[in-house]
Short mmCIF file of C-alpha atoms and ligand atoms in Angstrom, two decimals:
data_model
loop_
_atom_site.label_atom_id
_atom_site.label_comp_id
_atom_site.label_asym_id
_atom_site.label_seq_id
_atom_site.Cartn_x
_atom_site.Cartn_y
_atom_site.Cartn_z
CA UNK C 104 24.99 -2.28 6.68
CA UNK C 105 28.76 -2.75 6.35
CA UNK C 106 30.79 -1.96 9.67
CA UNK C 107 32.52 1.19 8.78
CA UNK C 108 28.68 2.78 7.46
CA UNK C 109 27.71 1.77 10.85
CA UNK C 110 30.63 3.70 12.51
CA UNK C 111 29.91 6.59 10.42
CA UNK C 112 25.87 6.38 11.40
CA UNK C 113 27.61 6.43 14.90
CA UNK C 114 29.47 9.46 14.34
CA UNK C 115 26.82 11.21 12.73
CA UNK C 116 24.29 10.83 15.81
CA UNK C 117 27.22 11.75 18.46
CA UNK C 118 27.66 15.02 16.10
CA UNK C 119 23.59 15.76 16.47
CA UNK C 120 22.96 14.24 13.27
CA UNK C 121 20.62 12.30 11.29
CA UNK C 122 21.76 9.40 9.25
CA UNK C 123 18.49 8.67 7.59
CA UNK C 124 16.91 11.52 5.08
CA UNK C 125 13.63 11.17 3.78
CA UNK C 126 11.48 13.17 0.97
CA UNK C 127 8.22 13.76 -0.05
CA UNK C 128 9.57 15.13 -3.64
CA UNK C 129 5.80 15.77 -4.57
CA UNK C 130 2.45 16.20 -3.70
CA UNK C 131 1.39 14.14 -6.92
CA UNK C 132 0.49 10.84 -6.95
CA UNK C 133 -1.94 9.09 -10.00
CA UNK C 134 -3.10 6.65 -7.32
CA UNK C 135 -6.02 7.05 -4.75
CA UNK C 136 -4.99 3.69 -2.63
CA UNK C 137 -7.18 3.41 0.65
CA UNK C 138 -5.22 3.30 3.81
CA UNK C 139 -2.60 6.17 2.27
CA UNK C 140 -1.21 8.15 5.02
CA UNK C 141 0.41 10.25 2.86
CA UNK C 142 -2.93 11.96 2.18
CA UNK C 143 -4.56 11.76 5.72
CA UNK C 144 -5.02 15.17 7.30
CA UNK C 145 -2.57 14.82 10.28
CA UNK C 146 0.14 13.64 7.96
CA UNK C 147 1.36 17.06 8.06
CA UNK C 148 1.11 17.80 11.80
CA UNK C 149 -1.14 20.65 10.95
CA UNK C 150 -4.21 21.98 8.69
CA UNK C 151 -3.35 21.68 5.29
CA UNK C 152 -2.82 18.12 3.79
CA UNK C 153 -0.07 17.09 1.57
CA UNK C 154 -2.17 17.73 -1.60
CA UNK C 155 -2.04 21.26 -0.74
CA UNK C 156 1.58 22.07 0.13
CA UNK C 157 3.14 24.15 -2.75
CA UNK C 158 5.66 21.68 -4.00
CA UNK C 159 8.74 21.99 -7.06
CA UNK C 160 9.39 20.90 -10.48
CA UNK C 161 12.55 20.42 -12.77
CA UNK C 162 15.50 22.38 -12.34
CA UNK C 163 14.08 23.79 -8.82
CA UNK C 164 13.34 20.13 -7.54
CA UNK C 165 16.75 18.98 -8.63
CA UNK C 166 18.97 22.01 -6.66
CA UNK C 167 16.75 21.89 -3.56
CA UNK C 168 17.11 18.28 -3.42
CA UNK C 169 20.85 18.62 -3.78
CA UNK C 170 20.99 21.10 -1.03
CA UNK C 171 18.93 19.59 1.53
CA UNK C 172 21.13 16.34 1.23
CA UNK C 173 24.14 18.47 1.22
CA UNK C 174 23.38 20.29 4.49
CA UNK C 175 22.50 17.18 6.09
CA UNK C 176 24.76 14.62 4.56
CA UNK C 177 22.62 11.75 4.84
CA UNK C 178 24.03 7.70 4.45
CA UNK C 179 20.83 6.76 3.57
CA UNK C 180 18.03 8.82 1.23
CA UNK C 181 14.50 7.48 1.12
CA UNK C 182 13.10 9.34 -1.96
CA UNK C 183 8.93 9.46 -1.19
CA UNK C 184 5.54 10.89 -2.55
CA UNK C 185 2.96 11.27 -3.90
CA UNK C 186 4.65 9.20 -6.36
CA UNK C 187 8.43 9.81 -6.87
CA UNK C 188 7.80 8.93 -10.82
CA UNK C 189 5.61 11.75 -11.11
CA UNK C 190 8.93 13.46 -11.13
CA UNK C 191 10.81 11.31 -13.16
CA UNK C 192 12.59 13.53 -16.13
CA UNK C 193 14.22 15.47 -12.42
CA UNK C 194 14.76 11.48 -11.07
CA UNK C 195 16.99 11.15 -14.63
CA UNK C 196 19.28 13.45 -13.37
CA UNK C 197 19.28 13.36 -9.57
CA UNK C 198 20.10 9.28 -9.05
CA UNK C 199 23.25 9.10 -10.34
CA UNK C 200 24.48 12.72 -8.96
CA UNK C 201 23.32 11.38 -5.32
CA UNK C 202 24.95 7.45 -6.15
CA UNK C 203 28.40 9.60 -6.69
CA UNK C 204 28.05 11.21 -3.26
CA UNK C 205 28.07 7.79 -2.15
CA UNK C 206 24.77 7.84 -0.52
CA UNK C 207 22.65 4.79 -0.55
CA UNK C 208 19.26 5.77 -2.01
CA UNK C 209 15.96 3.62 -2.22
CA UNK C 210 12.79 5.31 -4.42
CA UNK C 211 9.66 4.22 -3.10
CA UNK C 212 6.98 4.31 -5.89
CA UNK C 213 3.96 2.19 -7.51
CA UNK C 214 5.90 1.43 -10.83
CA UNK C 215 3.01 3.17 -12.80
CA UNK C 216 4.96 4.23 -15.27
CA UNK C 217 8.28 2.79 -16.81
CA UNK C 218 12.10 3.64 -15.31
CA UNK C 219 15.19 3.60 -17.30
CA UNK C 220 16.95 0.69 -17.89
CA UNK C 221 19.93 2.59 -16.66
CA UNK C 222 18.72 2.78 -13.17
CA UNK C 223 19.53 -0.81 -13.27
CA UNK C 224 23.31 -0.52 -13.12
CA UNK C 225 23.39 3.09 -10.55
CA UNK C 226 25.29 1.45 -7.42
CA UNK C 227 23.55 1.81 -4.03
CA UNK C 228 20.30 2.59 -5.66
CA UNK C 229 16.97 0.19 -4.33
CA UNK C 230 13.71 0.58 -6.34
CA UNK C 231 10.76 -0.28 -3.87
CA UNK C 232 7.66 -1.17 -5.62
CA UNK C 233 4.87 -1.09 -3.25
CA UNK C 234 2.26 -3.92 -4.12
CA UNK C 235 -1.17 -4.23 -1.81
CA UNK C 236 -1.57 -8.29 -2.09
CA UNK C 237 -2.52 -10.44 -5.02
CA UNK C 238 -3.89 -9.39 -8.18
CA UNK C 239 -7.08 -9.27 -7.44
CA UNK C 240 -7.36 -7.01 -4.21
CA UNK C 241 -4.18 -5.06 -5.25
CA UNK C 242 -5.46 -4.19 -8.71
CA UNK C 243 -8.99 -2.47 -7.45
CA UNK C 244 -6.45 -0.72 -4.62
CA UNK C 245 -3.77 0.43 -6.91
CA UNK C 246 -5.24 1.32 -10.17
CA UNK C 247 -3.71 2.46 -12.46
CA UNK C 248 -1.10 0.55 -10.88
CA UNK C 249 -1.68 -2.42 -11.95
CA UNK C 250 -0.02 -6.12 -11.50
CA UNK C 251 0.10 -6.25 -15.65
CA UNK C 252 1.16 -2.58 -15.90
CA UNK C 253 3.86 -3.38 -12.97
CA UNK C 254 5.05 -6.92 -14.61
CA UNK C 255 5.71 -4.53 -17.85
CA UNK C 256 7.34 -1.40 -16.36
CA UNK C 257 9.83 -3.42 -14.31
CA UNK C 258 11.42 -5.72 -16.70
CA UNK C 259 15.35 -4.99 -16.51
CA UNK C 260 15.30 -3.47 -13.16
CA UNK C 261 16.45 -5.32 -10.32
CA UNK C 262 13.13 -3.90 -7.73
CA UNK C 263 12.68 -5.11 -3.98
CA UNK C 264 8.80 -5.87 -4.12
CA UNK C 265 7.47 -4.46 -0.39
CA UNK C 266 4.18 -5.31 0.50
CA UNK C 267 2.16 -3.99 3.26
CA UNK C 268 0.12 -7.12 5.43
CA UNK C 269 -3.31 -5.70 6.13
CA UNK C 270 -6.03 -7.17 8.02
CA UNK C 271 -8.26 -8.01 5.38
CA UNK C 272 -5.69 -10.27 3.57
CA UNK C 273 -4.85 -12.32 6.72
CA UNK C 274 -8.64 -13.31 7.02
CA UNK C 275 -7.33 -16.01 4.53
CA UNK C 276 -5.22 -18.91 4.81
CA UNK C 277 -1.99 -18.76 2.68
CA UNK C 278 -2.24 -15.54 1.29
CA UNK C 279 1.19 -14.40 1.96
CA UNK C 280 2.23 -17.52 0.67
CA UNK C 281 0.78 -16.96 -2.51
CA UNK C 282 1.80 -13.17 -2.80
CA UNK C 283 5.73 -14.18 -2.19
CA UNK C 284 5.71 -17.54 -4.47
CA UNK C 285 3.84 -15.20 -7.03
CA UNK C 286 6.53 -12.29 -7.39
CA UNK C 287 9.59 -14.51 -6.05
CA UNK C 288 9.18 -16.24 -9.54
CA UNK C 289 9.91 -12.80 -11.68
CA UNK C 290 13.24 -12.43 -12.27
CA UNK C 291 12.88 -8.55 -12.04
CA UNK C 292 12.79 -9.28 -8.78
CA UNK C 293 15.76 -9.16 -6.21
CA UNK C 294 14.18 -8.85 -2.89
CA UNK C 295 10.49 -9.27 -0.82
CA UNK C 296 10.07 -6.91 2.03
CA UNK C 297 6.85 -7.12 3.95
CA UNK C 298 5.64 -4.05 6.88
CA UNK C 299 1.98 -4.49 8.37
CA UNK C 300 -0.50 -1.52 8.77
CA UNK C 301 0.18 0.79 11.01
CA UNK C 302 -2.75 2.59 12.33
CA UNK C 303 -2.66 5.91 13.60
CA UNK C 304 -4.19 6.08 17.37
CA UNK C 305 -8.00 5.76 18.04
CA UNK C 306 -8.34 4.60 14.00
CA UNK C 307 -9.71 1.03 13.36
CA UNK C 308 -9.82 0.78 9.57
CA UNK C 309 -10.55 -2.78 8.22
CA UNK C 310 -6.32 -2.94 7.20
CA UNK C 311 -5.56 -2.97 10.87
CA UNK C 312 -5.04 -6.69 12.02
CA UNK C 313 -5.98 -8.39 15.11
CA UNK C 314 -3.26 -9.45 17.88
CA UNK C 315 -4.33 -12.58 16.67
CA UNK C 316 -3.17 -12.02 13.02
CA UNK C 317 -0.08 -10.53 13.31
CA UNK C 318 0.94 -13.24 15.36
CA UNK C 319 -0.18 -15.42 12.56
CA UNK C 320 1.57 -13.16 9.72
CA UNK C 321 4.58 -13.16 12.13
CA UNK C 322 4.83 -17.20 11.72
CA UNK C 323 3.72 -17.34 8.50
CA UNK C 324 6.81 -14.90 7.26
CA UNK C 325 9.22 -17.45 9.23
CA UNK C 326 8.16 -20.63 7.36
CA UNK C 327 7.55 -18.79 4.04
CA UNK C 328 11.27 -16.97 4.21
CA UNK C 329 12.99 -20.71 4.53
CA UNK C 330 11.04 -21.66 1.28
CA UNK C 331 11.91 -18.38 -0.60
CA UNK C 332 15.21 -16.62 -0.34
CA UNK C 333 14.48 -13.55 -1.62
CA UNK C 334 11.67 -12.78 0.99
CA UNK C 335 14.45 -11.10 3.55
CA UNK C 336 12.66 -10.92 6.95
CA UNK C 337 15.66 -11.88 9.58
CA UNK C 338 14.31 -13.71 12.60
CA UNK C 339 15.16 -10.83 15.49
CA UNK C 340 13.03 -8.19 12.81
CA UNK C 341 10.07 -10.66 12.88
CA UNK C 342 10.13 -11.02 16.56
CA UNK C 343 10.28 -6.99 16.48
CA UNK C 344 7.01 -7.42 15.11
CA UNK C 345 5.28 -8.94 17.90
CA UNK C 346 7.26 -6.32 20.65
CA UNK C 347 7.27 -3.03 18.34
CA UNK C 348 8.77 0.20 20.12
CA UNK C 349 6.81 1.15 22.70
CA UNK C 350 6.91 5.31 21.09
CA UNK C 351 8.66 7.30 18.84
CA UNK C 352 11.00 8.09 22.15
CA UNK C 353 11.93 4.29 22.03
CA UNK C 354 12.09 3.74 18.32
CA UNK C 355 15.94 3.81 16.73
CA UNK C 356 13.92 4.22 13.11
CA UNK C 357 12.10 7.69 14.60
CA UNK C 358 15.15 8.98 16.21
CA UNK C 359 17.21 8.48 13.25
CA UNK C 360 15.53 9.65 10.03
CA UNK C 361 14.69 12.98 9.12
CA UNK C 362 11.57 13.07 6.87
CA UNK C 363 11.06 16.35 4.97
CA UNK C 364 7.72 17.20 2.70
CA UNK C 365 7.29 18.47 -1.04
CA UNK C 366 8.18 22.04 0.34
CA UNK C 367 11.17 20.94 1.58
CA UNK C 368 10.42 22.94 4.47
CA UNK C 369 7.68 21.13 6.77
CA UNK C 370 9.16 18.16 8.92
CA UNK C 371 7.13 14.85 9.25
CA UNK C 372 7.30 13.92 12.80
CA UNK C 373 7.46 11.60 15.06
CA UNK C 374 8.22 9.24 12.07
CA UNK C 375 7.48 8.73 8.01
CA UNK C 376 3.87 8.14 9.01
CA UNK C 377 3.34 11.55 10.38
CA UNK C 378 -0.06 12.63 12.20
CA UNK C 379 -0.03 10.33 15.92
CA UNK C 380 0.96 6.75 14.66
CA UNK C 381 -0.23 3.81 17.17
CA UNK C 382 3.54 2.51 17.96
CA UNK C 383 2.00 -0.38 19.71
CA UNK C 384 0.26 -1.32 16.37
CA UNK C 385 4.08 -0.36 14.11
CA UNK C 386 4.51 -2.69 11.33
CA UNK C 387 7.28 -0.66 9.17
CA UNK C 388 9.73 -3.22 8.06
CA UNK C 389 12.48 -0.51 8.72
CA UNK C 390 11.52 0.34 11.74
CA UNK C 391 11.31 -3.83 13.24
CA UNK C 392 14.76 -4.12 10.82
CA UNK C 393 16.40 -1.07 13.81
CA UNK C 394 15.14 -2.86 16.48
CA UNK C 395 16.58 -6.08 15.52
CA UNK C 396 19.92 -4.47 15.33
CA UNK C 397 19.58 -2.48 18.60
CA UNK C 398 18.42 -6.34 20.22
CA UNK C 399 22.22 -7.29 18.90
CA UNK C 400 24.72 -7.17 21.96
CA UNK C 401 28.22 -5.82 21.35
CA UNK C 402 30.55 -8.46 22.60
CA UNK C 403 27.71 -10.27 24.20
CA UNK C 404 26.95 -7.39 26.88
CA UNK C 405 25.85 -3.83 25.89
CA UNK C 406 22.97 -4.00 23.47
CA UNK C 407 23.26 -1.78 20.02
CA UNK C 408 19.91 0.33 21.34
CA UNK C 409 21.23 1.26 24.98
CA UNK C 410 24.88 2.70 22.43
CA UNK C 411 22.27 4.47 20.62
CA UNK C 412 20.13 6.04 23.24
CA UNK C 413 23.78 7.39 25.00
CA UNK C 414 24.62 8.64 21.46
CA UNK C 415 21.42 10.54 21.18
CA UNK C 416 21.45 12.26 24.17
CA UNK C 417 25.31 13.13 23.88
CA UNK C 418 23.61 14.04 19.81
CA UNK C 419 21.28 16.60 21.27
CA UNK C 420 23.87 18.06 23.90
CA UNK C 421 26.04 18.77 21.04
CA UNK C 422 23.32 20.43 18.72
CA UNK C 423 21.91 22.62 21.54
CA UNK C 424 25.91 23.90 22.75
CA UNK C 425 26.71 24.46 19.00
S1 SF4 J 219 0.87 5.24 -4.51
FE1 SF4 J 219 1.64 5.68 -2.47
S2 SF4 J 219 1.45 7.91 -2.24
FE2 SF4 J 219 0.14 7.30 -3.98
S3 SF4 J 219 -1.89 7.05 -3.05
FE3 SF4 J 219 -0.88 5.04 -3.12
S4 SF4 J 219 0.10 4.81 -1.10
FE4 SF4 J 219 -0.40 6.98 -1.38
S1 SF4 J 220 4.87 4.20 14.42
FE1 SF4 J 220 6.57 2.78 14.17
S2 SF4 J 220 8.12 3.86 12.97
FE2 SF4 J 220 6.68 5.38 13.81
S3 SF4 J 220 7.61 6.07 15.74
FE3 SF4 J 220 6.16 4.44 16.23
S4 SF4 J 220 7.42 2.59 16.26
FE4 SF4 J 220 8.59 4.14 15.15
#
């Protein structure tokens, strides 16, 4: 983030403000991958689950997109499912619209289906393919998904490849190793980000790791990033990994995104995961990326969190006097 975006995230908070927006454009999604939290039944925060929430189509989806990020004014749209390609004749004409506001947007999808190759060239715009591991384990997760149907519908985009590290791969040796030599190799590739699972409380699914193995993962990432460039996991956001917020009070990535659903009316709290996420177990690469920048010390004294904290509570004076 460039200085003057970070002064205007500043400003933003002090006003009461947001600076991260995130939707669920649709309840769709082709895929059925285990683990989803999109599709557990607390996502919401209430009874009905995300499959069930009345959600929009063409011209609709496009205006109330358009007006939810022009009431809020986001610098940074996360566009979420189901799968965002579900909606992808409304995705035509919404990326470039929200690229001229100036807004850096990143669409979050499986790749199950092909983008334009103008998508390519929209400034600010990330495509996040989400891949579960090597081919093997990934393709009986993710199908239709698949790594062949992937390698096709990404040629000529310029995708950031973001895996998430579950328990089950670090049982073996080198596997990370393999997944990032495997996809930093395609030249449709520009970037490797890699979360962990993050359980919700009380839940032990067979994707949660062990302390042991996420202090494993957490060295393996460090020797694999000098090797391979493109896998961008900065040294303070790995360490973040092994001392994750201790709740959503503490966490800079809770406090300052705004996560809407497919009705564009329910709110996702405390965070993107919704439901009562074990911050203790937090492995969202955006989340450890915050807390390496609130670690950072202004001038070698105040740390970036403690200006953030101040700026939240002066935030939430200002929204409840105005
Ligand atoms: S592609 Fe994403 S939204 Fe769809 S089931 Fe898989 S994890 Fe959930
Ligand atoms: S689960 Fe992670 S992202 Fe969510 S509030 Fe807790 S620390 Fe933040």
């Amino acid at each position: 983030m460039k200085v003057d975006e970070l002064l205007h995230a500043w400003r933003k908070i002090v006003a009461g403000h947001k600076p991260t927006l995130s939707i669920e454009i649709t309840r769709e999604c082709p895929l059925r991958c285990p683990g989803c939290y999109a599709y557990e039944d607390g996502h919401l925060g209430g009874d009905i689950n995300l499959r069930q929430l009345p959600d929009s189509k063409g011209q609709e989806l496009i205006a109330r997109t358009l007006e939810l990020v022009d009431r809020y004014k986001p610098l940074h749209l996360s566009i979420v499912g189901g799968d965002p390609l579900v909606r992808y004749r409304e995705l035509e004409v919404l990326l470039p619209k929200l690229s001229a506001k100036g807004i850096h947007v990143q669409v979050v999808t499986s790749a199950f289906r092909p983008m334009a190759l103008d998508w390519a060239k929209i400034p600010r715009l990330t495509i996040a393919v989400s891949i579960d591991g090597l081919q093997p384990e990934h393709d009986v997760r993710r199908k239709p998904a698949t790594y062949d149907r992937i390698l096709k519908n990404i040629v000529g985009q310029q995708v950031t490849v973001h895996c998430t590290i579950t328990g089950q791969m670090m049982k073996r040796p080198g596997y990370l190793a393999e997944f990032v030599e495997f996809w930093s190799a395609q030249d449709s590739v520009k970037r490797i980000w890699m979360s962990m699972f993050t359980p919700q409380r009380g839940d032990f699914p067979p994707e949660r790791l062990t302390g042991a193995e996420r202090a494993q993962a957490v060295d393996d990432l460090g020797r694999i990033s000098r090797r391979h460039p493109k896998l961008q996991m900065h040294e303070r956001a790995l360490a973040a990994f092994l001392n994750p917020p201790k709740s959503p009070d503490d966490c800079i990535f809770a406090q300052t995104t705004q996560t809407f659903s497919a009705d564009f009316k329910t709110q996702i709290t405390p965070c993107q995961f919704g439901g009562d996420p074990d911050c203790s177990q937090c492995g969202c690469y955006a989340s450890m990326g915050l807390e390496a920048i609130g670690k950072h010390k202004l001038a070698g004294l105040l740390p970036v969190s403690a200006l953030f904290q101040s700026s939240l509570q002066i935030g939430r004076l200002v929204s409840r006097s105005t």
